[in-house]
Amino acid sequence: MGLSIHPITILRALSTSLELSNGPGLSRHHWRTAMISLRIAEQLGIDDWQCQVLVYSALLHDLGASARWEEKRKLFSTEPGYNLRAHAEAGYQLLKNSPQLGMLAEPIRHHHDHWDGSTPNGKTGREIPLLARIINLADRLEVMIREDVGIFEQRPVILKKLHQLSGSHFDPDLLYALDQFAGQEGFWLDLVNPNYYQNFFRNLGEYIWMRFSMDDIINIADIFAKIIDATSSFTATHSRAVAEMSIFLSRIKGYSEEEVKAFHIAGLLHDLGKLAVPNEILEKPGRLTAEEVLIMRQHPYYTYRILEQINGFETIAEWAAYHHETLDGTGYPFRIRGDKLSLGARIVGVADVFTALTEDRPYRTRMSLAQAEKIIRSMVAGQKLDAGVAADLFGQGQEAYLLIQKTYEENKRNLEESKMVGIGG
Ligand SMILES: [Fe+2]
Ligand SMILES: [Fe+2]
Ligand SMILES: [Fe+2]
């Protein structure tokens, strides 16, 4: 496999996972905030590299809110008074130690700091990083765009509201820059034209050399695994444990090291689509209603649709997203049957079930190896899981069991840290 992928390709796809709560289907808050930010930056004459950092930051700017719906819902309010700093700080904490994305941490941390210093714990004026000031203005502009009113009817209203906050919330120089191109109809039409995004991303991809390797992508996927696992206290370290188990099982099957890395990524991201499921459902202690089950079962669909956007991720998307498909064709969301279900997907499927059974949950302690084996064997007999993969697993059952426990212990500390900054459950 040996992938080398442009950062934009990865970030544009992963940023859509941050949108999954905003009403039916996907909205485009992060993409559009990136587009507006870049226009402002170009107007200011910011260099190409800073423009890239700006776009990446804008594409992920609300990642600190994406695990908790309570936080996500606040982001789209145009009413003042919400504490928007918490998710900005949580985003910073998620990114600050990342070798690949650490440069986005500061702009994201300050993307709700008001120019006049009125944001609690925020900076003031030019102390606020320029990229953060730009995202702040772009973000608030984007939030005001309505789908049900013509864009030219909205334009004067939006500009007026933004100007009212110039010097208090926003850097006046940035509003001046915005005014220089706000008269262009094309700017506004691009924002509401769903076919324009493709061109935007293609043009962006052309002028930078940086590429992400498989190892880089593993690190980035790990950040997203933390976010996914923070959606529910029931699954505190689930994604990383599934990743470890997928690595373990793929090595037994003799996959190459590059392929094992792909399993690592597939494991970390297999539940990415859970960001589409409200916490109330993910954390419901009792039985789900029929309607809730349907919502819950959307998650592998979104995992697939997000990952398949990444060129070179065709196999990873399958391995990750088909973990609830079963050999008898009764799985979801695509009802893939028998030999259409690749070995990779079967491995992640077994890894997922084994991990779920052997991790602690708030409502029950972990099962013993023998109990887990019994359940998995009955699922094999019922054509739900692959017999060969299950045989591999229980051939080294004790090791596999210890691996889950080790992952669980290792992640406990990370989880406590993230709880401190408010992304945990
Ligand atoms: Fe935000
Ligand atoms: Fe935002
Ligand atoms: Fe799942």
PDB file of C-alpha atoms and ligand atoms in Angstrom, residues 238 270-272 274 296 299-300 303 320-321 323-324 332 352, ligand 3:
ATOM      1  CA  HIS A 238     -13.015   0.902  22.397  1.00  0.00           C
ATOM      2  CA  HIS A 270     -14.310   1.902  12.379  1.00  0.00           C
ATOM      3  CA  ASP A 271     -16.868   3.775  14.500  1.00  0.00           C
ATOM      4  CA  LEU A 272     -16.192   7.241  13.035  1.00  0.00           C
ATOM      5  CA  LYS A 274     -20.858   7.300  15.654  1.00  0.00           C
ATOM      6  CA  MET A 296     -27.555   3.764  15.911  1.00  0.00           C
ATOM      7  CA  HIS A 299     -22.905   4.739  12.031  1.00  0.00           C
ATOM      8  CA  PRO A 300     -21.014   2.315   9.755  1.00  0.00           C
ATOM      9  CA  THR A 303     -17.836   5.650   8.405  1.00  0.00           C
ATOM     10  CA  ALA A 320     -13.441  -0.213   8.745  1.00  0.00           C
ATOM     11  CA  ALA A 321     -17.062   0.232   7.743  1.00  0.00           C
ATOM     12  CA  HIS A 323     -17.681  -4.420  10.752  1.00  0.00           C
ATOM     13  CA  HIS A 324     -21.409  -4.950  11.300  1.00  0.00           C
ATOM     14  CA  TYR A 332     -25.863  -3.491   8.188  1.00  0.00           C
ATOM     15  CA  ASP A 352     -15.014  -5.479  17.266  1.00  0.00           C
TER      16      ASP A 352
HETATM   17 FE    FE B   3     -19.703  -0.197  15.283  1.00  0.00          FE
END
